[in-house]
Amino acid sequence: MITFIKNYFRRPTPLEMIAKELAIAHLCKLEAETAVDYAVSVVRYNDTRIARLTKHITTHQGAINE
């Protein structure tokens, strides 16, 4: 029990600090990659939407001009 308390209050070693920061960096990178995946899907969705709406507007303008 005393060892646990001592370990809890001791300062971490530089190697432990580096390992912790590296783990955090990996997690941040994963979160950023997830955000990129989401953003790419939003861009694709809007590209498809624009193409569909452009097609519809072209079709309706052709019908009006006739």
XYZ file of C-alpha atoms in Angstrom:
66
model
C 0.000 0.000 0.000
C 2.803 2.406 0.836
C 4.486 1.612 -2.496
C 1.245 2.451 -4.324
C 1.006 5.798 -2.554
C 4.676 6.589 -3.255
C 4.253 5.708 -6.940
C 1.087 7.796 -7.139
C 2.827 10.954 -5.908
C 6.243 10.520 -7.564
C 7.208 12.538 -10.604
C 7.087 10.574 -13.865
C 10.365 9.845 -15.616
C 11.144 11.553 -18.931
C 10.570 8.229 -20.715
C 7.136 7.885 -19.106
C 6.273 11.454 -20.113
C 7.386 10.799 -23.702
C 5.340 7.588 -23.875
C 2.259 9.376 -22.545
C 2.643 12.265 -25.001
C 3.169 9.817 -27.876
C -0.030 7.968 -26.966
C -1.925 11.268 -26.886
C -0.475 12.223 -30.288
C -1.691 8.913 -31.750
C -5.185 9.528 -30.379
C -5.234 13.074 -31.769
C -4.165 11.785 -35.167
C -6.948 9.191 -35.163
C -9.492 11.876 -34.287
C -8.192 14.083 -37.110
C -8.357 11.189 -39.587
C -11.965 10.588 -38.552
C -12.709 14.267 -39.153
C -11.105 14.021 -42.607
C -13.245 10.976 -43.439
C -16.356 12.906 -42.428
C -15.361 16.028 -44.368
C -14.613 14.007 -47.507
C -18.026 12.347 -47.292
C -19.717 15.752 -46.942
C -17.860 17.025 -50.016
C -18.843 13.933 -52.027
C -22.453 14.275 -50.893
C -22.579 17.896 -52.021
C -20.847 17.109 -55.334
C -23.519 14.489 -56.029
C -26.249 16.870 -54.939
C -24.926 19.673 -57.171
C -24.725 17.321 -60.163
C -28.296 16.125 -59.565
C -29.692 19.636 -59.148
C -27.752 20.935 -62.164
C -29.230 18.134 -64.257
C -32.740 18.974 -63.052
C -32.354 22.690 -63.705
C -30.989 22.006 -67.197
C -33.929 19.703 -67.930
C -36.467 22.233 -66.711
C -34.854 25.145 -68.563
C -34.990 23.097 -71.758
C -38.687 22.419 -71.223
C -39.396 26.124 -70.609
C -37.538 27.234 -73.734
C -39.542 24.906 -76.011
